[in-house]
Amino acid sequence: MPSSPTAPPATDLRERATVALRRLVGRDEVGFREGQLEAIEALVTSRRRVLVVQRTGWGKSAVYFVSTALRRAEGAGPTVIVSPLLALMRDQIAAAERAGIRAVTLNSTNADEWAAVSGALARGEVDVLLVSPERLNNPRFRDEQLPALAATCGLLVVDEAHCISDWGHDFRPDYRRIRDLLTTLPDETPVLATTATANARVVTDVVEQLSAGGRDDDGSRGGRDVLTLRGPLARASLRLGVLPLASPEQRLAWLIAHLADLPGSGIVYTLTVAAAEDVATALRDAGHDVAAYTGRTEPAERIRLEEALRDNEIKALVATSALGMGFDKPDLGFVLHLGAPSSPVAYYQQVGRAGRATERADVLLMPGPEDKDIWRYFASASMPRQDQADAVLRALVESGRALSTVALESIVDVRRTRLELLLKVLDVDGAVQRVPGGWAATGQPWTYDAERYQRVSEARDREQQLMVDYERTDSCRMAFLQRCLDDDTAQDCGRCDGCAGAWFATAIPDAAINTARSRLEQPGVVLEPRAQWPTGMDRLGVPVKGRIAPEVALAQGRAVARLSDLGWGQRLRELLRATAGEGGDRPVPHEVLRAVVDVLRTWDWAERPVAIASVPSRRRPELVSSLAAGIGELGRLPYLGPLDLVDGGPVGEPGGNSAFRLANTWGRLGLGDDLRRRLSGIPGPLLLVDDVADSRWTLTVAGALLREAGAPAVLPLVLALEA
């Protein structure tokens, strides 16, 4: 596209851009890095669409903030930045304020400010508006504000643009809406997309998305040309290493012994929420100043923890991927992974948090044998299934009206998180639309793209293998990551353990091993009882609603561990895998029974149970019955036996949603005459034993039957919690 006829001369633009950059950075001697001014000129002078792929710390935000300052000085409307995380928005707003740029956000946490923000936009008092991709489909924002913003914005920025791509390590369906937004922009509106983690496949996909809309040079409606600016991705400050330690206790012990030796403050990443919480607790008990940071952390607490790490008030945050793209601490001294991400691209993105303004930062990976199971779980949860998509569309069409997510749960057997993802995919594909009151079918034809999802699945399998190859390579690790990102400038870094040998301690003191073992061998997790029946159960023929009545509710229970726990969780995962199905069932191992006894010993119940019953098991009857009998023998409690299975017992696949899990259990458990007789007049609480609790509806229904038959209280006890 030719330059605007009113564009300033290149030398004038360079001078004004330099002034804006120095105001942004706060230093008079700073200049542009290679590629920054080229991107700014393409946006401001030529009004182009630009994709910038540069390493973390290169200064991608400087490009869009300087471009914003120049465009606003020319009289253009505000810059709209589509940003994926609230934490990232907070950093961007702070950076804008330092540069004298007025930045605001519309998000789910500041609804009380929307009217004021809208007024400021209307009065031209806003230079930058930050929104999440999900906000683009909020009915009120989409219908009332987005059309005017699209018509008047001076620059559209898509931050973390790899999220657009199916192939990106952090694909988010809502990012696909940006393609539709691009088709509504005036031809002269420049667009910038930025990312630090895109291989050639992702770049191709993002460029295809960015080219949507606009006019070709001959004036016909068609795709827009996209300028791609890509730099070398090597990070000179990072010193990479891998320490393979087979057992969870060895990995935790290494952290206990050596966390204090790592430079400055940093991040310890784990793959699950449970692991983050357990590791943080163990490290605090060992005297380290750390805190857990996960998707369960409240927003206000997240802000407090981020600031504590920025200010070096704590040694580390033990975090899941919830602390990722949105966190900026230029002097972060280390990133350590307790368990590997599922791809080198995701790994590069996370380690890129470190060493942005320091000469050296340490990066260490401690993979675990359980990593592949966790990868497999998250991969399956993120892929839409055709049968579930068809069921959702059929429910919306047959209803003839909008249905909320909660209402859909009583019609289609899809768990909440998967259902929300599926609705987003169908929305982006045009088959459904978010409207006031929920979701509605559009009537547009939709076909499940099995070939596309198969390609994505195969690509993820290859990336998982690349992660394993990274762990095992004896060559340069930085060069390996660069090659995974299709960076043709890759060369040996001279710093990593592949180039220079192990820079990290490998010895683990016996005292640390003993401390870690003691921590991980402590069994016992609280099992909270269900308090509320699912909504809409009448649709499924189950006559319950509202709160579960106190006279039939379970008491608080216990489990030996969560299956995602580092210690007992891994042992129980292996036991349950080995005992599932015909031929695998066997009595409970002695060491597991001993752990159960430890749980019982530390259980702070109001009244000790006086007898035991068990949930009947189709998959592991011997494991469950021997567990109940063993507890009875050791605790000198009578084992009253299992409940009955009616018509084969509970049905349905694991992982379904709450409403269907209850419906699949309702009416499929019963009490035999002998068990009912023995319950009559029971003088105290009853211990109810099972192998695994996932939805907890089987335990809830069994407990209600036992309470109705005379048990004054029912205390659930299981080997493992699914989550």
XYZ file of C-alpha atoms in Angstrom:
723
model
C 0.000 0.000 0.000
C 1.465 3.410 -0.898
C 2.421 5.915 1.767
C -0.193 8.339 2.972
C 0.074 11.647 1.063
C 0.130 13.485 4.397
C 2.847 11.293 5.926
C 5.815 13.204 7.346
C 9.287 12.859 5.825
C 11.212 9.829 7.099
C 13.804 11.965 8.901
C 11.103 13.919 10.717
C 9.344 10.723 11.734
C 12.602 9.250 12.996
C 13.243 12.310 15.151
C 9.736 12.347 16.605
C 9.828 8.597 17.167
C 13.118 8.899 19.038
C 11.665 11.578 21.310
C 8.671 9.327 22.052
C 10.924 6.326 22.710
C 13.105 8.243 25.174
C 10.032 9.507 26.998
C 8.752 5.915 27.178
C 12.030 4.489 28.506
C 12.960 7.508 30.624
C 16.561 7.734 29.320
C 17.920 10.328 26.921
C 20.671 8.115 25.484
C 18.448 5.229 24.340
C 18.014 4.448 20.650
C 16.029 2.013 18.559
C 16.982 -1.629 18.288
C 17.277 -3.214 14.882
C 13.841 -3.577 13.338
C 11.922 -1.321 15.733
C 12.004 1.831 13.623
C 11.252 -0.176 10.475
C 8.072 -1.489 12.106
C 7.077 1.999 13.318
C 7.593 3.508 9.863
C 5.533 0.744 8.247
C 2.672 1.437 10.652
C 2.760 5.226 10.862
C 3.936 6.210 7.386
C 2.637 3.368 5.205
C -0.378 2.272 7.303
C 0.590 -1.359 6.778
C -0.206 -4.600 8.539
C 2.889 -5.838 10.321
C 3.794 -9.039 12.155
C 6.757 -8.709 14.522
C 8.382 -11.933 15.766
C 11.126 -10.996 18.189
C 12.584 -12.451 21.362
C 11.206 -11.463 24.760
C 12.835 -8.228 25.895
C 13.447 -6.923 22.355
C 10.912 -4.129 22.839
C 7.723 -5.012 21.000
C 5.679 -2.793 23.309
C 7.928 0.139 22.394
C 6.819 -0.271 18.781
C 3.135 0.063 19.529
C 3.469 2.767 22.177
C 5.718 4.944 20.011
C 3.423 4.354 17.031
C 0.468 5.329 19.229
C 2.135 8.590 20.246
C 2.862 9.470 16.621
C -0.571 8.500 15.326
C -2.332 10.441 18.076
C -0.193 13.496 17.304
C -1.488 13.251 13.730
C -5.069 13.322 14.999
C -5.794 9.607 14.696
C -8.124 7.799 17.048
C -7.016 5.658 19.977
C -4.978 2.479 19.671
C -6.916 -0.692 20.490
C -4.737 -3.449 21.956
C -6.112 -6.976 22.128
C -4.243 -8.488 25.050
C -4.717 -11.981 26.485
C -4.249 -11.536 30.232
C -5.241 -9.037 32.903
C -1.734 -9.107 34.339
C -0.312 -8.200 30.934
C -2.813 -5.360 30.649
C -1.698 -4.020 34.023
C 1.928 -3.944 32.861
C 0.968 -2.310 29.569
C -1.064 0.401 31.299
C 1.828 1.137 33.679
C 4.282 1.380 30.756
C 1.912 3.681 28.863
C 1.553 5.992 31.842
C 5.340 6.322 32.090
C 5.326 7.530 28.486
C 2.537 10.027 29.068
C 0.062 7.854 27.157
C -3.457 7.633 28.583
C -4.391 3.948 28.695
C -7.566 2.305 29.991
C -9.076 -1.159 29.910
C -12.486 -2.773 29.701
C -12.483 -6.174 31.349
C -14.518 -8.466 33.571
C -13.076 -7.014 36.783
C -13.893 -3.328 36.230
C -17.525 -3.365 35.066
C -18.228 -0.426 37.388
C -15.799 1.684 35.319
C -17.212 0.878 31.867
C -19.454 3.951 31.703
C -16.580 6.266 32.628
C -14.262 4.587 30.124
C -16.889 4.872 27.391
C -17.321 8.548 28.162
C -13.586 9.177 28.031
C -13.401 7.377 24.670
C -16.233 9.495 23.290
C -14.473 12.681 24.413
C -11.182 11.647 22.811
C -9.408 11.439 26.167
C -8.061 7.906 25.674
C -4.879 7.066 23.768
C -4.936 3.289 24.311
C -7.797 0.921 25.033
C -6.859 -2.600 26.125
C -9.396 -5.402 25.755
C -9.251 -9.162 25.990
C -10.192 -11.271 22.973
C -13.198 -12.521 24.965
C -14.422 -8.925 25.293
C -14.762 -8.748 21.502
C -17.731 -11.120 21.779
C -19.397 -9.611 24.826
C -22.851 -8.743 23.409
C -22.930 -5.265 24.928
C -19.376 -4.381 23.855
C -19.716 -6.065 20.451
C -22.954 -4.262 19.555
C -22.590 -0.891 21.276
C -18.896 -0.002 21.187
C -16.904 -2.186 18.815
C -18.308 -0.792 15.517
C -17.341 2.771 16.457
C -13.925 1.682 17.690
C -13.248 -0.247 14.496
C -14.188 2.793 12.416
C -12.114 5.317 14.363
C -9.122 3.562 15.959
C -5.737 4.799 14.836
C -3.953 1.471 15.306
C -5.022 -2.070 16.098
C -2.514 -4.191 18.045
C -2.787 -7.956 18.497
C -0.450 -8.848 21.356
C 0.791 -12.436 21.811
C -0.413 -13.128 18.290
C 0.573 -16.814 18.375
C -2.738 -17.268 20.240
C -4.485 -16.759 16.877
C -3.062 -19.964 15.492
C -4.293 -23.528 15.967
C -0.608 -24.403 15.933
C 0.334 -21.947 18.682
C 1.227 -23.357 22.088
C -1.395 -21.144 23.728
C -4.213 -21.250 21.157
C -7.317 -19.364 22.320
C -10.455 -19.630 20.175
C -11.490 -16.063 20.976
C -8.414 -14.787 19.140
C -9.995 -16.057 15.919
C -12.570 -13.274 16.236
C -9.830 -10.816 15.329
C -10.071 -11.946 11.717
C -13.691 -10.743 11.635
C -12.668 -7.466 13.278
C -9.994 -6.905 10.628
C -12.591 -7.069 7.855
C -14.436 -4.108 9.411
C -11.422 -1.765 9.613
C -11.017 1.132 7.175
C -8.289 0.413 4.607
C -5.945 3.023 6.074
C -5.959 1.584 9.628
C -2.563 0.044 10.431
C -2.420 -3.280 12.269
C 0.423 -4.679 14.371
C 0.688 -8.249 15.629
C 3.488 -9.238 18.011
C 4.830 -12.461 19.479
C 8.060 -13.966 20.759
C 7.079 -17.588 20.190
C 6.141 -18.450 16.634
C 7.655 -21.084 14.402
C 7.218 -20.993 10.625
C 3.881 -22.829 10.758
C 2.459 -20.341 13.276
C 3.800 -17.365 11.314
C 2.111 -18.598 8.133
C -1.182 -19.059 9.957
C -1.034 -15.657 11.683
C -0.164 -13.888 8.424
C -3.164 -15.531 6.765
C -5.399 -14.224 9.572
C -3.902 -10.726 9.423
C -4.432 -10.428 5.684
C -8.223 -10.524 6.046
C -10.178 -7.570 4.686
C -8.992 -4.406 3.017
C -8.416 -3.755 -0.671
C -5.664 -4.910 -2.996
C -3.546 -2.425 -4.918
C -5.996 -2.582 -7.859
C -8.808 -1.455 -5.564
C -10.638 -4.758 -5.418
C -11.715 -6.217 -2.109
C -9.256 -8.903 -1.074
C -6.437 -9.893 1.222
C -3.976 -7.368 2.576
C -0.230 -7.694 2.288
C 1.468 -8.342 5.630
C 5.032 -7.269 6.414
C 6.778 -9.849 8.614
C 9.753 -8.642 10.639
C 11.567 -11.487 12.311
C 14.729 -11.303 14.370
C 17.059 -13.833 15.998
C 15.532 -15.506 19.044
C 18.692 -16.405 20.970
C 18.798 -15.001 24.502
C 22.374 -14.193 25.447
C 21.573 -13.850 29.146
C 20.023 -17.291 29.629
C 22.040 -20.253 30.877
C 20.023 -23.384 30.153
C 20.275 -26.762 31.813
C 18.387 -30.014 32.387
C 18.608 -32.097 35.554
C 16.835 -35.465 35.137
C 15.753 -36.756 38.539
C 13.366 -39.696 38.474
C 11.501 -39.347 41.750
C 9.372 -36.449 43.028
C 11.239 -36.512 46.337
C 14.594 -35.994 44.560
C 13.258 -33.013 42.627
C 11.713 -31.439 45.702
C 14.861 -32.165 47.721
C 17.026 -30.422 45.101
C 14.818 -27.347 45.403
C 14.932 -27.426 49.190
C 18.737 -27.652 49.121
C 19.585 -25.301 46.253
C 16.791 -22.747 45.705
C 18.721 -20.186 47.740
C 21.756 -20.615 45.447
C 19.873 -19.396 42.356
C 20.480 -15.735 41.444
C 18.027 -13.086 42.573
C 14.366 -13.986 42.613
C 12.481 -16.055 40.095
C 9.732 -18.489 39.141
C 9.376 -22.210 39.809
C 6.878 -23.587 37.286
C 4.802 -26.718 37.874
C 2.335 -28.448 35.555
C -0.613 -28.621 37.946
C -2.261 -26.498 40.606
C -1.847 -29.237 43.206
C 1.887 -29.470 42.554
C 2.310 -25.688 42.828
C 0.504 -25.580 46.159
C 2.301 -28.627 47.574
C 5.769 -27.477 46.498
C 5.196 -23.969 47.837
C 4.123 -25.382 51.193
C 7.118 -27.724 51.360
C 9.566 -24.936 50.493
C 8.057 -22.574 53.059
C 8.266 -25.290 55.705
C 11.942 -25.663 54.779
C 12.552 -21.945 55.374
C 12.276 -20.518 51.843
C 10.264 -17.364 51.220
C 7.950 -18.480 48.411
C 4.239 -18.418 47.528
C 1.944 -20.372 45.215
C 0.426 -18.637 42.162
C -2.193 -20.551 40.148
C -5.463 -20.179 38.287
C -7.184 -20.500 41.676
C -5.376 -17.474 43.115
C -7.754 -14.555 43.619
C -7.144 -11.514 41.347
C -6.209 -9.182 44.193
C -3.815 -11.762 45.611
C -2.237 -12.220 42.169
C -1.468 -8.511 42.008
C 0.031 -8.595 45.493
C 2.218 -11.615 44.679
C 3.391 -10.153 41.372
C 4.442 -6.966 43.122
C 6.194 -8.934 45.866
C 8.251 -10.779 43.247
C 8.990 -7.606 41.285
C 10.226 -5.936 44.455
C 12.329 -8.995 45.408
C 10.364 -9.395 48.630
C 10.139 -13.150 48.042
C 12.585 -15.628 46.556
C 10.164 -17.234 44.126
C 6.605 -17.748 43.025
C 5.754 -21.432 42.580
C 3.384 -21.106 39.652
C 1.397 -22.795 36.945
C 1.209 -21.289 33.458
C -1.241 -18.754 34.961
C 1.927 -16.696 35.525
C 3.196 -16.351 31.993
C 2.672 -13.820 29.231
C 1.289 -11.296 31.674
C 4.305 -10.967 33.938
C 7.154 -8.547 33.344
C 10.153 -8.378 35.675
C 13.253 -7.351 33.703
C 15.697 -8.575 36.358
C 14.087 -11.982 36.964
C 17.059 -14.114 37.974
C 15.886 -17.653 37.262
C 13.135 -19.857 35.884
C 12.982 -23.435 37.054
C 10.532 -26.066 35.800
C 9.410 -28.919 38.002
C 7.945 -30.905 35.114
C 8.276 -30.018 31.446
C 5.783 -28.053 29.317
C 4.428 -30.016 26.370
C 6.450 -28.282 23.651
C 9.769 -26.452 23.219
C 7.812 -23.433 21.963
C 5.820 -23.206 25.212
C 9.026 -23.767 27.165
C 10.820 -20.946 25.314
C 7.929 -18.613 26.084
C 8.048 -19.351 29.806
C 11.814 -19.192 30.239
C 11.715 -15.905 28.328
C 10.457 -14.287 31.540
C 14.037 -14.414 32.869
C 17.102 -12.299 32.159
C 15.505 -9.491 30.179
C 17.707 -6.827 31.804
C 20.443 -8.863 33.463
C 23.706 -10.255 32.178
C 22.868 -13.742 33.425
C 19.788 -15.701 34.383
C 19.613 -19.401 35.172
C 17.077 -21.717 33.548
C 16.775 -25.291 34.772
C 14.370 -28.040 33.750
C 13.675 -31.009 36.008
C 11.379 -33.285 33.983
C 9.323 -36.058 35.562
C 8.018 -39.405 34.309
C 4.465 -38.195 34.942
C 4.823 -35.320 32.445
C 3.467 -37.305 29.489
C 0.280 -38.227 31.358
C -0.323 -34.574 32.151
C 0.355 -33.528 28.538
C -2.110 -36.144 27.340
C -4.816 -34.937 29.698
C -4.545 -31.262 28.750
C -4.320 -32.081 25.022
C -7.532 -34.108 25.126
C -9.337 -31.432 27.143
C -8.549 -28.733 24.564
C -9.721 -30.590 21.437
C -13.427 -30.382 20.502
C -15.191 -33.690 19.888
C -17.684 -34.094 17.062
C -20.313 -35.957 19.104
C -20.276 -33.238 21.733
C -20.385 -30.416 19.161
C -23.329 -32.064 17.396
C -25.146 -32.474 20.715
C -24.685 -28.791 21.620
C -25.914 -27.580 18.227
C -28.893 -29.937 18.340
C -29.843 -28.687 21.820
C -29.711 -25.040 20.752
C -31.678 -25.625 17.566
C -34.361 -27.677 19.299
C -34.731 -25.157 22.122
C -35.506 -22.344 19.706
C -34.136 -19.819 22.200
C -30.967 -18.797 23.959
C -29.630 -21.233 26.542
C -27.128 -20.475 29.275
C -24.105 -22.675 29.819
C -25.719 -24.000 33.003
C -28.909 -24.906 31.133
C -26.915 -26.666 28.418
C -25.230 -28.807 31.052
C -28.533 -30.504 31.820
C -29.081 -31.271 28.116
C -25.637 -32.312 26.871
C -23.110 -34.392 28.788
C -20.089 -32.120 28.459
C -18.052 -30.902 31.426
C -18.126 -27.147 32.055
C -14.586 -26.251 30.955
C -14.849 -28.327 27.769
C -18.348 -26.970 27.065
C -17.142 -23.367 27.332
C -14.265 -24.076 24.958
C -16.582 -25.863 22.538
C -19.049 -22.966 22.513
C -16.206 -20.559 21.726
C -15.064 -22.734 18.823
C -18.615 -22.969 17.454
C -19.048 -19.217 17.919
C -15.844 -18.384 16.067
C -16.889 -20.773 13.294
C -20.243 -18.968 13.016
C -22.506 -21.812 14.137
C -23.585 -20.222 17.432
C -23.629 -16.704 18.796
C -23.335 -15.315 22.274
C -26.427 -13.260 23.056
C -28.016 -11.821 26.206
C -29.100 -14.823 28.232
C -26.564 -17.264 26.861
C -26.002 -18.900 23.473
C -28.143 -19.269 20.357
C -27.782 -21.210 17.127
C -27.249 -19.008 14.058
C -28.631 -21.484 11.555
C -25.384 -21.377 9.625
C -24.173 -24.789 8.423
C -21.268 -26.237 10.375
C -19.109 -29.241 9.661
C -16.671 -30.811 12.079
C -13.236 -30.353 10.506
C -11.829 -33.744 11.468
C -8.847 -33.378 9.145
C -7.842 -30.081 10.718
C -8.066 -31.411 14.266
C -6.135 -34.509 13.280
C -3.355 -32.316 11.888
C -3.279 -30.279 15.086
C -3.201 -33.437 17.210
C -0.336 -34.872 15.169
C 1.567 -31.584 15.411
C 1.176 -31.594 19.186
C 2.443 -35.176 19.327
C 5.528 -34.126 17.363
C 6.103 -31.164 19.674
C 5.845 -33.407 22.719
C 8.518 -35.635 21.232
C 10.656 -32.554 20.550
C 10.371 -31.675 24.234
C 11.634 -35.130 25.128
C 14.447 -34.665 22.603
C 15.331 -31.335 24.228
C 15.605 -33.058 27.607
C 17.920 -35.717 26.183
C 20.102 -33.698 23.819
C 23.793 -33.295 24.592
C 24.159 -30.413 22.141
C 23.438 -26.707 22.637
C 20.039 -26.247 24.250
C 19.508 -22.648 23.121
C 20.245 -23.610 19.523
C 17.808 -26.525 19.888
C 15.020 -24.155 20.986
C 15.831 -21.746 18.167
C 15.596 -24.537 15.600
C 12.222 -25.560 17.061
C 11.135 -21.977 16.394
C 12.544 -22.137 12.833
C 15.183 -19.517 13.627
C 17.890 -19.966 10.980
C 20.399 -17.926 13.018
C 20.750 -20.748 15.582
C 24.289 -21.413 16.779
C 25.908 -22.765 19.934
C 25.445 -20.423 22.885
C 28.579 -21.483 24.809
C 26.780 -21.201 28.174
C 24.303 -24.069 28.550
C 25.110 -27.448 30.069
C 25.394 -28.894 26.569
C 28.054 -26.368 25.611
C 29.917 -25.809 28.882
C 28.887 -28.668 31.145
C 26.549 -28.622 34.132
C 26.582 -25.241 35.836
C 24.183 -26.382 38.564
C 24.738 -28.532 41.631
C 23.826 -32.179 41.157
C 24.431 -33.475 44.687
C 21.452 -33.556 47.032
C 22.165 -33.629 50.789
C 20.632 -36.505 52.732
C 18.902 -34.024 55.025
C 17.052 -32.487 52.080
C 16.071 -35.952 50.799
C 14.701 -36.842 54.220
C 12.786 -33.565 54.451
C 11.276 -34.021 50.983
C 10.424 -37.661 51.631
C 8.764 -36.792 54.915
C 6.705 -34.119 53.202
C 5.627 -36.213 50.220
C 4.835 -39.239 52.347
C 2.345 -37.269 54.419
C -1.017 -38.513 53.137
C -4.292 -36.720 53.591
C -6.390 -34.311 51.524
C -9.749 -32.844 52.525
C -12.715 -34.086 50.486
C -15.390 -31.395 50.545
C -18.955 -32.732 50.268
C -21.363 -31.532 47.621
C -23.629 -28.779 48.960
C -25.902 -28.085 45.959
C -27.757 -30.238 43.457
C -27.047 -29.337 39.803
C -29.498 -27.038 38.031
C -32.135 -28.496 35.733
C -32.111 -32.057 37.044
C -35.835 -32.372 36.323
C -34.934 -32.470 32.612
C -32.985 -35.649 33.345
C -35.678 -37.249 35.456
C -33.998 -36.667 38.801
C -36.336 -35.046 41.378
C -33.849 -32.833 43.228
C -33.019 -29.129 43.249
C -31.441 -26.451 45.382
C -29.312 -27.185 48.417
C -28.724 -30.735 49.581
C -30.738 -31.195 52.775
C -28.604 -31.487 55.925
C -30.331 -34.730 56.920
C -29.013 -36.547 53.808
C -25.746 -34.654 53.177
C -22.277 -36.134 53.580
C -19.901 -34.862 56.223
C -16.464 -33.583 55.249
C -14.261 -36.458 54.130
C -10.677 -37.357 53.372
C -8.557 -38.785 50.552
C -5.039 -40.129 50.683
C -4.021 -37.768 47.851
C -4.994 -36.049 44.644
C -3.877 -37.919 41.547
C -1.980 -34.799 40.493
C 0.024 -34.665 43.744
C 3.776 -35.197 43.478
C 4.048 -37.813 46.235
C 1.205 -40.200 46.938
C -0.635 -38.994 43.847
C 1.901 -40.637 41.550
C 1.848 -43.925 43.487
C -1.941 -44.054 43.474
C -2.049 -43.228 39.761
C 0.103 -46.307 39.118
C -2.013 -48.477 41.450
C -5.305 -47.431 39.876
C -3.947 -47.885 36.379
C -2.718 -51.382 37.273
C -5.963 -52.469 38.948
C -8.419 -51.144 36.360
C -10.340 -53.650 34.292
C -10.643 -57.412 34.242
C -7.619 -59.261 35.578
C -6.009 -56.250 37.221
C -8.068 -56.040 40.384
C -6.274 -57.121 43.554
C -6.231 -56.477 47.304
C -5.040 -53.111 48.571
C -1.227 -53.049 49.022
C -0.008 -52.949 52.599
C 1.820 -49.614 52.201
C -1.367 -47.984 50.833
C -3.414 -49.334 53.729
C -0.796 -47.963 56.107
C -1.166 -44.511 54.460
C -4.941 -44.717 54.913
C -4.423 -45.452 58.587
C -2.223 -42.341 58.834
C -5.040 -40.298 57.289
C -7.509 -41.700 59.799
C -5.125 -40.999 62.670
C -4.890 -37.283 61.822
C -8.572 -36.833 60.904
C -10.070 -34.247 63.252
C -13.619 -35.602 63.174
C -16.143 -34.518 65.762
C -17.005 -38.145 66.509
C -15.130 -41.332 65.667
C -16.929 -43.635 63.176
C -18.449 -46.791 64.597
C -18.747 -48.872 61.421
C -17.710 -49.057 57.758
C -19.578 -49.491 54.475
C -18.206 -49.323 50.932
C -19.282 -48.089 47.542
C -19.750 -51.054 45.188
C -17.135 -51.029 42.434
C -17.481 -52.481 38.948
C -13.807 -51.990 38.090
C -12.008 -52.685 41.369
C -14.321 -54.618 43.735
C -11.465 -56.480 45.439
C -9.366 -53.343 45.936
C -12.282 -51.453 47.521
C -13.618 -54.312 49.662
C -10.141 -55.224 50.928
C -9.520 -51.572 51.761
C -12.730 -51.363 53.793
C -12.088 -54.713 55.487
C -8.479 -53.781 56.266
C -9.542 -50.507 57.896
C -12.126 -52.391 59.911
C -9.616 -54.950 61.108
C -7.003 -52.367 62.097
C -9.519 -50.002 63.677
C -11.661 -52.698 65.227
C -14.719 -51.448 63.377
C -17.370 -53.722 61.854
C -17.407 -53.759 58.052
C -21.082 -53.799 57.072
C -20.358 -54.543 53.420
C -20.989 -52.691 50.142
C -24.136 -51.063 48.848
C -25.850 -52.869 45.974
C -25.430 -52.128 42.278
C -28.838 -51.718 40.618
C -29.030 -52.558 36.887
C -25.257 -52.740 36.683
C -24.601 -49.629 38.720
C -23.625 -46.075 37.688
C -23.060 -45.527 33.974
C -21.535 -42.865 31.761
C -17.992 -42.002 30.811
C -15.621 -40.377 33.291
C -15.277 -36.647 32.857
C -18.896 -35.862 32.030
C -20.592 -32.829 33.508
C -22.099 -32.650 36.957
C -25.753 -32.996 35.957
C -25.208 -36.114 33.860
C -22.875 -37.681 36.392
C -25.630 -37.381 38.992
C -28.282 -38.682 36.576
C -26.082 -41.641 35.672
C -25.781 -42.518 39.366
C -29.344 -41.799 40.506
C -31.336 -44.977 41.078
C -28.364 -47.250 40.353
C -27.297 -47.776 43.955
C -29.371 -49.551 46.580
C -29.337 -50.989 50.101
C -29.827 -54.713 50.614
C -31.988 -55.945 53.481
C -28.951 -57.072 55.469
C -27.152 -53.730 55.203
C -30.352 -51.834 55.940
C -30.965 -53.995 59.035
C -27.430 -53.439 60.323
C -27.765 -49.694 59.870
C -30.906 -49.510 61.972
C -30.069 -47.848 65.239
C -26.366 -47.367 64.449
C -25.011 -45.257 67.353
C -22.507 -43.088 65.518
C -20.975 -41.968 62.210
C -20.405 -44.394 59.345
C -17.189 -44.443 57.307
C -17.962 -44.772 53.553
C -15.020 -46.149 51.534
C -14.324 -45.902 47.771
C -11.305 -45.904 45.464
C -11.585 -42.612 43.512
C -13.727 -39.478 43.827
C -14.176 -37.341 40.739
C -17.578 -35.679 40.531
C -18.428 -36.920 44.081
C -22.007 -37.729 43.016
C -21.636 -41.469 43.590
C -20.499 -40.763 47.136
C -23.291 -38.192 47.567
C -26.046 -40.568 46.419
C -24.620 -43.464 48.464
C -24.368 -41.213 51.514
C -27.974 -40.051 51.141
C -29.178 -43.660 51.021
C -27.190 -44.523 54.131
C -28.443 -41.438 55.984
C -32.050 -42.232 55.082
C -31.515 -45.783 56.400
C -30.427 -44.550 59.810
C -26.764 -43.492 59.715
C -26.511 -40.299 61.809
C -23.498 -39.135 59.750
C -21.515 -40.454 56.783
C -17.781 -39.716 56.471
C -16.438 -40.386 52.942
C -12.929 -41.824 52.629
C -11.287 -42.477 49.241
C -7.842 -43.349 48.032
C -7.629 -40.562 45.456
C -9.244 -37.378 44.220
C -9.234 -36.787 40.465
C -8.579 -33.062 40.931
